[in-house]
XYZ file of C-alpha atoms in Angstrom:
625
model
C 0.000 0.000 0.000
C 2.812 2.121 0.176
C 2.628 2.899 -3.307
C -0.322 4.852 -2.750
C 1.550 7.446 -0.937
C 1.531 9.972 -4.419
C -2.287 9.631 -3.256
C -2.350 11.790 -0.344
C -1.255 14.932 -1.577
C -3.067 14.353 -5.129
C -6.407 14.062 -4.081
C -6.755 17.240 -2.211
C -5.268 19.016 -5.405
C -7.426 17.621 -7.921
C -10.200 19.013 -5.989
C -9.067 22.086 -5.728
C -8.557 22.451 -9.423
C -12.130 21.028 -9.660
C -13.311 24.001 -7.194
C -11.408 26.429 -8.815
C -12.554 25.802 -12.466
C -16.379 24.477 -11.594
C -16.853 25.201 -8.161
C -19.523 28.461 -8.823
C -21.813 26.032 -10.256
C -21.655 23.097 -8.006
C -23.501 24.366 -5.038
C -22.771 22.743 -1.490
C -21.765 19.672 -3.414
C -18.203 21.966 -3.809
C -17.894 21.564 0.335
C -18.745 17.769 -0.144
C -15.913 17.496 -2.512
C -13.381 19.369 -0.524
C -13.865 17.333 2.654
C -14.094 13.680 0.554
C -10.584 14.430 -0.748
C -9.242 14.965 2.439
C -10.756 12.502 4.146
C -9.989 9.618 1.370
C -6.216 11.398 2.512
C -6.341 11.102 5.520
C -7.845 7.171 5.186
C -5.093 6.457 3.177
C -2.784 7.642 5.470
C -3.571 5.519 8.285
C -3.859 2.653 6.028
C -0.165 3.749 5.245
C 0.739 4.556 8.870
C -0.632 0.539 10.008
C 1.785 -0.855 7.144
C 4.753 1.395 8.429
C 4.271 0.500 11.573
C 3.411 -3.350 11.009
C 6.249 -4.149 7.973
C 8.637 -1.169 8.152
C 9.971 -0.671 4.913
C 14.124 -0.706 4.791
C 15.910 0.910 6.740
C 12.550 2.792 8.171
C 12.081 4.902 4.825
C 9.838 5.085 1.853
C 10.570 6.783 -1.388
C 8.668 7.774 -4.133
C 10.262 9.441 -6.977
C 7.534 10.536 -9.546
C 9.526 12.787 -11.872
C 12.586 14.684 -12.561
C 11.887 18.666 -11.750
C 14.813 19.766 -13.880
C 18.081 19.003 -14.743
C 20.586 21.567 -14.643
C 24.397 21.192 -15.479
C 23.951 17.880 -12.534
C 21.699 20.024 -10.395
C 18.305 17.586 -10.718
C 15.765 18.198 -7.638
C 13.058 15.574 -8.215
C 9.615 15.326 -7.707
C 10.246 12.953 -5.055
C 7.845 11.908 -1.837
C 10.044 11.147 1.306
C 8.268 8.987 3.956
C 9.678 8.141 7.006
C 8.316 8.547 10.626
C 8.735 12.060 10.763
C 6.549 12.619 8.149
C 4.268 9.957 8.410
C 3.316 12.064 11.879
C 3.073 15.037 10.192
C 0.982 13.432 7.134
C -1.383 12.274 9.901
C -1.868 15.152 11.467
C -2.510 17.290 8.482
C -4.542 14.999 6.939
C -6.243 13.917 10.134
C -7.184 17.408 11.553
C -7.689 18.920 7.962
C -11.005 16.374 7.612
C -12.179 17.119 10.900
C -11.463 21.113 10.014
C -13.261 20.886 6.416
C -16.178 18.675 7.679
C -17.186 21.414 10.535
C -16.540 24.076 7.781
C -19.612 22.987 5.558
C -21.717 24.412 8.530
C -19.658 27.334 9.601
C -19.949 28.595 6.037
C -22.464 27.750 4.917
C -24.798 30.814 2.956
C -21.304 32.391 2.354
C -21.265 34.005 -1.089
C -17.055 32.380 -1.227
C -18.405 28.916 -0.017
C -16.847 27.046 -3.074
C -13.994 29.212 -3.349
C -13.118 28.513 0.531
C -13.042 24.950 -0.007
C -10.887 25.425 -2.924
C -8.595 27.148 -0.760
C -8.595 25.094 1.665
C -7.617 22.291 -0.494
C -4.779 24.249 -2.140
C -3.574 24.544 1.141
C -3.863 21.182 2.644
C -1.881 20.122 -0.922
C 0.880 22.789 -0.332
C 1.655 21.338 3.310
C 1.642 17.744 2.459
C 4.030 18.427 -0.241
C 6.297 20.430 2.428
C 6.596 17.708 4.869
C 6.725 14.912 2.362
C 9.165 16.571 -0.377
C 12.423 14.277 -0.135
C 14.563 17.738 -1.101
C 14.823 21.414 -0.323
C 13.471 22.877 -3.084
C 10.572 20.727 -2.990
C 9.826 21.500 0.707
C 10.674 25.420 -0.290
C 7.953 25.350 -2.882
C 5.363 24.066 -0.353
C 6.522 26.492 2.088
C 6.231 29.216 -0.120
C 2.591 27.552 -1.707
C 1.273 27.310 2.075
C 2.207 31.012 2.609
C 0.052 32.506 -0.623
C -2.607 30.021 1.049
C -2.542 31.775 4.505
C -2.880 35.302 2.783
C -6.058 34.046 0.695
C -7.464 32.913 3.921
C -6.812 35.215 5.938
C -8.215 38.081 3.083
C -10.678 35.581 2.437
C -13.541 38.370 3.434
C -11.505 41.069 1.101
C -14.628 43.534 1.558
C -13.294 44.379 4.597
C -10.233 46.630 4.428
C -8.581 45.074 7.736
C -8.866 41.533 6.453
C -6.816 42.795 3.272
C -4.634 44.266 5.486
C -4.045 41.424 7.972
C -3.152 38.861 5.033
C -0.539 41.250 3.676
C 1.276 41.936 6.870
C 1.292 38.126 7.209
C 2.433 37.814 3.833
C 4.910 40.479 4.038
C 6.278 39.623 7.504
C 6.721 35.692 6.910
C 8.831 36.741 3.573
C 11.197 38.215 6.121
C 12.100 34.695 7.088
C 11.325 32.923 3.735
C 14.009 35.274 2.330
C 16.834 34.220 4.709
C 15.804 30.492 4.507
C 16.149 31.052 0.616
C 19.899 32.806 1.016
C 20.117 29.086 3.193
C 19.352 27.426 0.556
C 21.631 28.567 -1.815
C 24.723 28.196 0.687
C 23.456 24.841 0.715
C 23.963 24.693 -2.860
C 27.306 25.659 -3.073
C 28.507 23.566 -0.790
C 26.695 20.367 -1.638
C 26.197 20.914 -5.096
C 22.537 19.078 -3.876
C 19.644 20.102 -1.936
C 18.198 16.675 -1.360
C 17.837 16.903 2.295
C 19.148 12.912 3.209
C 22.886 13.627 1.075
C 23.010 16.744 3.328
C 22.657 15.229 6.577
C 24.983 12.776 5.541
C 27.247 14.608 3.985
C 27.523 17.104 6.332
C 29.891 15.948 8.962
C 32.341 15.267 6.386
C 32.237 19.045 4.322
C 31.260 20.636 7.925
C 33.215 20.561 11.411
C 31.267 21.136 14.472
C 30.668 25.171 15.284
C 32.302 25.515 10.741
C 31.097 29.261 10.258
C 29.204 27.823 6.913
C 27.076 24.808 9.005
C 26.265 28.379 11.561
C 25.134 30.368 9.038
C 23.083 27.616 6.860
C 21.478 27.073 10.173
C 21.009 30.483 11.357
C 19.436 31.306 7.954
C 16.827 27.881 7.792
C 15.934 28.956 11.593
C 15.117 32.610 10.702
C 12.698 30.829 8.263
C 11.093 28.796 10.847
C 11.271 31.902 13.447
C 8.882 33.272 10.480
C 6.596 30.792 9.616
C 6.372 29.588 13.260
C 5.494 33.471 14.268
C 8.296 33.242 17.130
C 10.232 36.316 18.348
C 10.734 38.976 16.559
C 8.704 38.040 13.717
C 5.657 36.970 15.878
C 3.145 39.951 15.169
C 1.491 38.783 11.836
C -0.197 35.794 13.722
C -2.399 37.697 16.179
C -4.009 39.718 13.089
C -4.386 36.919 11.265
C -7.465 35.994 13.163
C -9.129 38.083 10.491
C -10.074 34.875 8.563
C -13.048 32.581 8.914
C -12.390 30.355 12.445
C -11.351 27.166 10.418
C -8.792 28.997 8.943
C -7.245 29.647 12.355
C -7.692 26.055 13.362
C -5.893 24.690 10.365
C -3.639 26.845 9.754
C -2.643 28.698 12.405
C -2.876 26.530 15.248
C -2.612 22.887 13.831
C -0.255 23.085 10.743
C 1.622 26.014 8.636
C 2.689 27.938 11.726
C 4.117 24.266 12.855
C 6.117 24.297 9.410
C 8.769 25.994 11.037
C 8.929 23.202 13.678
C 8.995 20.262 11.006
C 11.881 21.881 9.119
C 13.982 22.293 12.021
C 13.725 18.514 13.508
C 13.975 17.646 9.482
C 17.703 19.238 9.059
C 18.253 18.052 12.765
C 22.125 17.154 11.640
C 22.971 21.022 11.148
C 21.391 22.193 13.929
C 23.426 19.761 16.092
C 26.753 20.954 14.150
C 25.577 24.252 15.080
C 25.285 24.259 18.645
C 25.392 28.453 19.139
C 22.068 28.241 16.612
C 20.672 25.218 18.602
C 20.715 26.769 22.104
C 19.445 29.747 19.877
C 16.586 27.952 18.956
C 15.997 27.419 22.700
C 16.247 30.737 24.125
C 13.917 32.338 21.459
C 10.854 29.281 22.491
C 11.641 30.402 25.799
C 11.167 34.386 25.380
C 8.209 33.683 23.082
C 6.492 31.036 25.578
C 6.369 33.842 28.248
C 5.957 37.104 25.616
C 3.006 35.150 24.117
C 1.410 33.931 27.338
C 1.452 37.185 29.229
C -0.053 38.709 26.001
C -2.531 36.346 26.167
C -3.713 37.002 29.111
C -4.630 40.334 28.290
C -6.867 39.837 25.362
C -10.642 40.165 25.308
C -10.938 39.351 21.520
C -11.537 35.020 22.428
C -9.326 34.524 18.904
C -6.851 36.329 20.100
C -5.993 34.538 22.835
C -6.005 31.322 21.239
C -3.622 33.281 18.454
C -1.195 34.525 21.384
C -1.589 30.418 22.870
C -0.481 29.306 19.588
C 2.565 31.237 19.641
C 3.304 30.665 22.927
C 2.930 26.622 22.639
C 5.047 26.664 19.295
C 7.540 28.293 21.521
C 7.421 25.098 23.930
C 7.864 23.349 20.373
C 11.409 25.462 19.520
C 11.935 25.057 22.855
C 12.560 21.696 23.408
C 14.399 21.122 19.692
C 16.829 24.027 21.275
C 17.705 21.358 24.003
C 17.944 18.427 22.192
C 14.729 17.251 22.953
C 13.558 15.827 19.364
C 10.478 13.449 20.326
C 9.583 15.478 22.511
C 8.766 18.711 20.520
C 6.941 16.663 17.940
C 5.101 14.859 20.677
C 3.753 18.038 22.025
C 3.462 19.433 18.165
C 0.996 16.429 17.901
C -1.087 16.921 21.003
C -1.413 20.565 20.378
C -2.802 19.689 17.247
C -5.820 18.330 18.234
C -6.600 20.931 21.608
C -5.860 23.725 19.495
C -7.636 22.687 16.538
C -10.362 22.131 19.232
C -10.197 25.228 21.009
C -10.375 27.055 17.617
C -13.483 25.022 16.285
C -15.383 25.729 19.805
C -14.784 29.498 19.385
C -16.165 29.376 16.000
C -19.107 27.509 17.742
C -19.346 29.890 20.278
C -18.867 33.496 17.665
C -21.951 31.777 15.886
C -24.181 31.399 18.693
C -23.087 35.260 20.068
C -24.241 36.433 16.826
C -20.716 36.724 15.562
C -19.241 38.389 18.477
C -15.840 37.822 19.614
C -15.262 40.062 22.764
C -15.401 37.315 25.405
C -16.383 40.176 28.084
C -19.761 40.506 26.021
C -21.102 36.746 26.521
C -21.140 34.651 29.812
C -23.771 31.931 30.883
C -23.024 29.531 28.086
C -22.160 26.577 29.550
C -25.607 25.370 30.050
C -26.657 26.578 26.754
C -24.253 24.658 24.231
C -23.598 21.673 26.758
C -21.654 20.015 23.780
C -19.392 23.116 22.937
C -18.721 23.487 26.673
C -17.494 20.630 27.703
C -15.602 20.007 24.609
C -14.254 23.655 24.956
C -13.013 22.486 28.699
C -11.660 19.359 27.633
C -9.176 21.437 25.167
C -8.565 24.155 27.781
C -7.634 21.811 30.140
C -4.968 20.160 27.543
C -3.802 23.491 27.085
C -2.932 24.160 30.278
C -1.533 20.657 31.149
C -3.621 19.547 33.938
C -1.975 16.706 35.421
C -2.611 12.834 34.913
C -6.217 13.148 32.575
C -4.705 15.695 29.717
C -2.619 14.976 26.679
C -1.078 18.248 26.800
C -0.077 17.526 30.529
C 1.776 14.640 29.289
C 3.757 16.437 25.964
C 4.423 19.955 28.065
C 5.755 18.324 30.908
C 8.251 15.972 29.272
C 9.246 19.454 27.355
C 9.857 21.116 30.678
C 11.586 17.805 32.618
C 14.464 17.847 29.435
C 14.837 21.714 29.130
C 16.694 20.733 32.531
C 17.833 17.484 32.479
C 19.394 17.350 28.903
C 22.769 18.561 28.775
C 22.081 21.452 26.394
C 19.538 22.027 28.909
C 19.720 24.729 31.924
C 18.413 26.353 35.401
C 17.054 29.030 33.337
C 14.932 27.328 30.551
C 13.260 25.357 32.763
C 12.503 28.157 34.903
C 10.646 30.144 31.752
C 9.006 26.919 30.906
C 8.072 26.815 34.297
C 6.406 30.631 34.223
C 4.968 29.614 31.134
C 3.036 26.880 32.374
C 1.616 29.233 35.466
C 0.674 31.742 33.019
C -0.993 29.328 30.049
C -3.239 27.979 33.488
C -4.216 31.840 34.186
C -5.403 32.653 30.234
C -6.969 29.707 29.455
C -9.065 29.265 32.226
C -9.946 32.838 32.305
C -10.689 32.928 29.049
C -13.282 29.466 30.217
C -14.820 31.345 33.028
C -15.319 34.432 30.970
C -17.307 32.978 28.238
C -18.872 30.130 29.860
C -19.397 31.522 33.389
C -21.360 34.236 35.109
C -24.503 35.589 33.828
C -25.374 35.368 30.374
C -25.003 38.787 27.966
C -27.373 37.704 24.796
C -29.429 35.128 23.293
C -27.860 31.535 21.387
C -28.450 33.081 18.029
C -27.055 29.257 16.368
C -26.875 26.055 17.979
C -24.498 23.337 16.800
C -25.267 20.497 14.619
C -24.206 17.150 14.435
C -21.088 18.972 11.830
C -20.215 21.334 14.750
C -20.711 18.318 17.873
C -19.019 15.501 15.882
C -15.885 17.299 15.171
C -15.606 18.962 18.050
C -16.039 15.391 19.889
C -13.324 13.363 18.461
C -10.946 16.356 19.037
C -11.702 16.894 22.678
C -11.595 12.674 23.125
C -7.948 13.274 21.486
C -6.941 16.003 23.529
C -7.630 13.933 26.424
C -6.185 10.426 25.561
C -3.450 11.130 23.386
C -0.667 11.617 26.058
C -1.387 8.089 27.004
C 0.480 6.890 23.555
C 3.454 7.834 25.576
C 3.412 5.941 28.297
C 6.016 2.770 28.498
C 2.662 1.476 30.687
C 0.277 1.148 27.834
C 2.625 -0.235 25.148
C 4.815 -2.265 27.058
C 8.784 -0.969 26.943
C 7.988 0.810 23.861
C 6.990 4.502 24.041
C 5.286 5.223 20.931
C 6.940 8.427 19.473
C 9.835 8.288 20.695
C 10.823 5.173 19.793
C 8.758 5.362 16.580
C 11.550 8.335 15.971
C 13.937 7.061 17.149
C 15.864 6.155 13.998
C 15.115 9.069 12.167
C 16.324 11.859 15.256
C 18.886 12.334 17.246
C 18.481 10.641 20.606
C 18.727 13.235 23.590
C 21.773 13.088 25.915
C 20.360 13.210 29.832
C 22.615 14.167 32.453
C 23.329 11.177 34.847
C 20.802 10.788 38.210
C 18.623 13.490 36.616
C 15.944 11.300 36.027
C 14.962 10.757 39.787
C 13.623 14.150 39.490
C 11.236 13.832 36.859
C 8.183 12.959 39.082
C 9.573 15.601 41.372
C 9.408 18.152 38.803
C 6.130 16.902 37.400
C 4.386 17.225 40.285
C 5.380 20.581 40.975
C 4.168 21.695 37.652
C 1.216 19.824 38.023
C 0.046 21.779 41.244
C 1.449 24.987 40.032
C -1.410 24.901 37.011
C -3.729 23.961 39.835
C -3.296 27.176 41.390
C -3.566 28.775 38.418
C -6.830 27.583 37.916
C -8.160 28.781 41.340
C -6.559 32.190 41.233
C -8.048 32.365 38.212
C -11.478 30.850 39.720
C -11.085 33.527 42.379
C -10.889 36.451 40.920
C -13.172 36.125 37.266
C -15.928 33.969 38.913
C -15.952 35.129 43.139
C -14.530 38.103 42.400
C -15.371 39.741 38.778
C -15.887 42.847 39.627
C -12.627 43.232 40.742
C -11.088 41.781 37.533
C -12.260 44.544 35.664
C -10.213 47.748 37.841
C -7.190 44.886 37.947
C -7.397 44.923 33.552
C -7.617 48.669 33.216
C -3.522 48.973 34.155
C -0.636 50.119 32.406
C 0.871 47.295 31.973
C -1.954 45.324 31.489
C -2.588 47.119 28.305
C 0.861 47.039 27.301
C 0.396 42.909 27.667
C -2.854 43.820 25.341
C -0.964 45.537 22.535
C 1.362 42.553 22.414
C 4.090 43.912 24.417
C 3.892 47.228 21.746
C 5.887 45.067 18.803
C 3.555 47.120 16.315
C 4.983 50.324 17.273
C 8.507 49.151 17.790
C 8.283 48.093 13.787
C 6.135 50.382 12.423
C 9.098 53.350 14.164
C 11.491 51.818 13.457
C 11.423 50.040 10.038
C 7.661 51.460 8.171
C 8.227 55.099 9.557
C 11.681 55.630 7.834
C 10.466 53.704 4.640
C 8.125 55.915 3.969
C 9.766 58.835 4.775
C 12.351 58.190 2.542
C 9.792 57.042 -0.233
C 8.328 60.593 0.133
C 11.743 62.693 -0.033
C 13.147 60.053 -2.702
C 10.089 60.310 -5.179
C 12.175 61.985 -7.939
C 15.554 60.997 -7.942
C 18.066 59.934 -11.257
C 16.435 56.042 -11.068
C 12.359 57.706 -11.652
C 13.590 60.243 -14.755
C 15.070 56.818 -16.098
C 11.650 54.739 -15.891
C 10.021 57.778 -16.232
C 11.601 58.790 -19.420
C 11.197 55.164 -20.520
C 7.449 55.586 -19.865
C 7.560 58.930 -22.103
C 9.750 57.484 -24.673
C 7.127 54.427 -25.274
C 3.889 57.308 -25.470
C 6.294 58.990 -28.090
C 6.676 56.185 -30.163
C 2.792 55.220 -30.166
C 1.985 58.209 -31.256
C 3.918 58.043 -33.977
C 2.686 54.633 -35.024
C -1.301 54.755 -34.070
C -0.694 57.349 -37.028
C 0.287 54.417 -39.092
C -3.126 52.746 -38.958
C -5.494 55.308 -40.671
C -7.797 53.180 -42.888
C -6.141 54.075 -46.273
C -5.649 50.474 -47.977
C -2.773 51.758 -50.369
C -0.519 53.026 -47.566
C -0.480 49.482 -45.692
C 0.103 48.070 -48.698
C 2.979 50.050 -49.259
C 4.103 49.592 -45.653
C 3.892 46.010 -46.356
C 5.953 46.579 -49.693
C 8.545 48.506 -47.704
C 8.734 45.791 -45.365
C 9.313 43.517 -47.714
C 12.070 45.153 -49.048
C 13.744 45.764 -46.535
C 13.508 42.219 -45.503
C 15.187 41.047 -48.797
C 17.815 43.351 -48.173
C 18.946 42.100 -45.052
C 18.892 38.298 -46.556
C 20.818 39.339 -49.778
C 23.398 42.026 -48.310
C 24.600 40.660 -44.381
């Protein structure tokens, strides 16, 4: 069956060429086709997945080569599909989530004058990232990156009649091309010294062109992280994310909280070999998941906007994910990308339950009393904020976050002082999500349930909060004997983490600590927006709270330092030697058609004589040079 793996990605662009051709006149039959071909992708996948895992192909690898791209002087990227257990995780996930995402959509959008075209989308995008995490090169991973990226800014525009959706998707689009650009300088250093971008005769070759700390293996990683540091919206290049919320809610819960903004994440633990020859980048890679875990949570605490925290979680939990690749911790960060993928996708589909019943409203302060009202979206919605914020023993996210924050200190590229922002982090994700559950499910309510759920919504929305709760379990050496499933599953594809010696007496230890310190959490946060609300509301009108709200004032910072002095010098620079020379081109070119628009007067003799001249002239040329 592993020949069907050309399949996965296949399916979900034929029907978005379908959709984009035919889609106007196919009704909701166009949302039936977009969720079929990602569902029959996401079957095949696990069909896939149970013959990986049953009769491992050799040497734990599947290739696919379908054609040659080009062939340049010996430079020949293929067309090739690269499965090994890295990917086959990722596959899952995209394919898994991406049904669950475009089956709920065919209610959430449904009347929507773009209901075809969002499908289409949608598909285009589910294609892109399947091709990114499944190219066997560079180049083939770089045009899914790039393909996933022109997605995100038709999503996020996706409502273009509104002028702050158009300008959310091009700060997202502008921003990420930041770090697209540096990955692309990557890739050509890459080039030069490999003469290949096929990502396998890198890592292998690497240790033989490279030494350890080489000032070509820092750069080549310094340059693929500032990619990921924009695709992953980590610091500095965090601030398109939060404004991206501008698109329909499945568009946040596919792609920004379940799989492009994790593309960043996949490409890092894919060139694993350079970041470990680059140690300086590596512990890099740590200490910006640790800023951003604690920059994003604290910002999250402050919004009101219930999208916007779940934007601000995103980035903070990615930052767990960068985190614990900085410190070696491989498994681990894809264990926790995993679980995040189905609370976050969850959390994202509840608020879009939730805007729908509150009449489209999105200011958390202006519902309340919903709990009893959409039982199913409640209780679903708790079983994801509870992942979120790790609650011990009964959450996946408990199990993922915790292992992240037991290796930030007992790997030896580990230290004191990640653990203790991991630490912070996981007080502070306890505080926002749980306020953000007592807000809008709590208290007394603001308006009338203007939509309840149907079966689209509850199903959904079920199997993702059953996931969020059981999927830490896969984990446990308990439940599958001395095998723990992903990281032993990866095992042979990444590195395996070095512990320092006696450290792992401690984990328990350390476990429980967290554990109760998100316990508190909770009741402080009990206290004070359920026994106390009135009191929340003089606490949120600080200066610093607000400064939290504005996301730590990032938008200023940029927009004084780097769009300020553009356009200044756009305005003072409008006539300079470079305009006269376009400009006189322009002039030039109305010049010479009005000379030749006199040329075409009607008069039957003079083309003919043009045409005789021509001719001549023609001759000439032939005869004479």
């Amino acid at each position: 069956m592993l020949n069907l793996l050309w399949l996965i990605p296949t399916l979900p662009l034929i029907s978005f060429l379908i959709l984009a051709f035919f889609g106007k006149k196919m009704g909701k039959f166009s949302g039936a086709l977009g969720v079929i071909s990602v569902g029959l992708s996401a079957l095949i996948t696990l069909i896939i997945g149970v013959e990986f895992l049953s009769s491992p192909p050799i040497g734990g690898v599947y290739e696919q080569t379908l054609w040659t791209w080009f062939d340049i002087n010996g430079f020949a990227p293929e067309i090739s599909l690269y499965l090994d257990p890295l990917g086959l995780i990722f596959t899952f996930v995209i394919t898994f989530v991406g049904f669950l995402i475009h089956w709920y959509s065919t209610e959430y959008m449904d009347g929507d004058e773009g209901y075809s075209r969002f499908f289409a989308y949608m598909n285009l995008f589910v294609f892109s990232m399947l091709m990114l995490v499944l190219g066997n090169n560079l180049l083939l991973i770089y045009f899914g990156w790039e393909a996933v990226g022109l997605c995100s800014y038709l999503l996020i525009g996706f409502w273009y009649k509104e002028p702050y959706n158009n300008y959310a998707a091009r700060k997202a689009f502008l921003i990420t091309r930041v770090g697209d650009t540096a990955m692309l300088i990557g890739l050509f250093l890459l080039v030069k010294d490999f003469g290949t971008l096929n990502v396998q005769q890198i890592l292998i070759q690497a240790p033989e062109v490279w030494s350890v700390g080489d000032s070509n293996v820092f750069w080549a990683s310094l340059l693929l992280l500032a990619g990921a540091v924009g695709k992953s919206a980590q610091l500095p290049l965090q601030t398109w994310l939060p404004d991206a919320m501008a698109g329909p809610t499945p568009v946040s819960a596919l792609i920004h909280a379940a799989t492009m903004v994790t593309a960043g994440v996949f490409l890092i633990a894919r060139m694993n070999v350079l970041f470990e020859m680059a140690p300086v980048v590596q512990h890099l890679v740590a200490i910006i998941g640790a800023l951003t875990l604690i920059v994003a949570g604290l910002s999250a605490f402050a919004q009101n906007d219930i999208k916007k925290v779940l934007a601000y979680s995103t980035i903070s939990q990615i930052g767990y994910m960068f985190l614990a690749l900085g410190v070696g911790a491989w498994s681990a960060g894809i264990f926790h990308f995993m679980t995040h993928a189905f609370f976050k996708a969850l959390l994202f589909l509840g608020a879009g339950a939730v805007i729908l019943a509150m009449h489209h409203e999105q200011d958390m302060y202006k519902m309340g009393g919903l709990r009893k009202k959409i039982p199913v979206v409640y209780w679903t919605f708790l079983f994801g904020s509870a992942a979120l914020a790790a609650i011990p023993i009964v959450t996946a996210g408990f199990y993922s976050k915790d292992k992240i924050l037991f290796l930030s200190l007992a790997s030896t590229k580990g230290n004191i002082w990640l653990w203790i922002a991991g630490f912070v982090g996981a007080f502070i994700t306890a505080l926002y999500t749980f306020r953000m559950v007592f807000i809008t499910f709590f208290g007394k309510a603001k308006m009338d349930v203007e939509h309840r759920p149907k079966m689209s919504f509850k199903i959904p929305l079920i199997i993702l909060g059953i996931l969020s709760l059981i999927a830490g379990f896969i984990e446990l050496p308990d439940v599958w004997g001395d095998f723990t499933l992903i990281s032993d599953f990866l095992g042979g594809t990444l590195p395996v983490i070095n512990i320092i010696p006696e450290m792992e007496r401690w984990e328990i230890l350390l476990q429980v600590i967290t554990g109760v310190v998100v316990l508190i959490g909770v009741y402080i946060t009990w206290q004070i927006y359920v026994k106390k609300r009135k009191e929340s509301y003089a606490f949120e009108q600080s200066g610093l709270f607000n400064f939290f709200f504005k996301g730590w004032e990032f938008d200023w910072l940029y927009n004084t330092l780097v769009v300020a002095p553009a356009v200044w010098l756009s305005r003072i620079d409008q006539h300079d030697f470079i305009d006269r020379i376009y400009g006189g081109i322009g002039h030039l070119n109305l010049g010479l058609n009005k000379v030749f628009s006199r040329t075409q007067n009607g008069y039957l003799k003079i083309y003919l004589g043009g045409i005789a001249v021509g001719m001549i002239v023609a001759l000439t040329i032939v005869l004479f040079l």
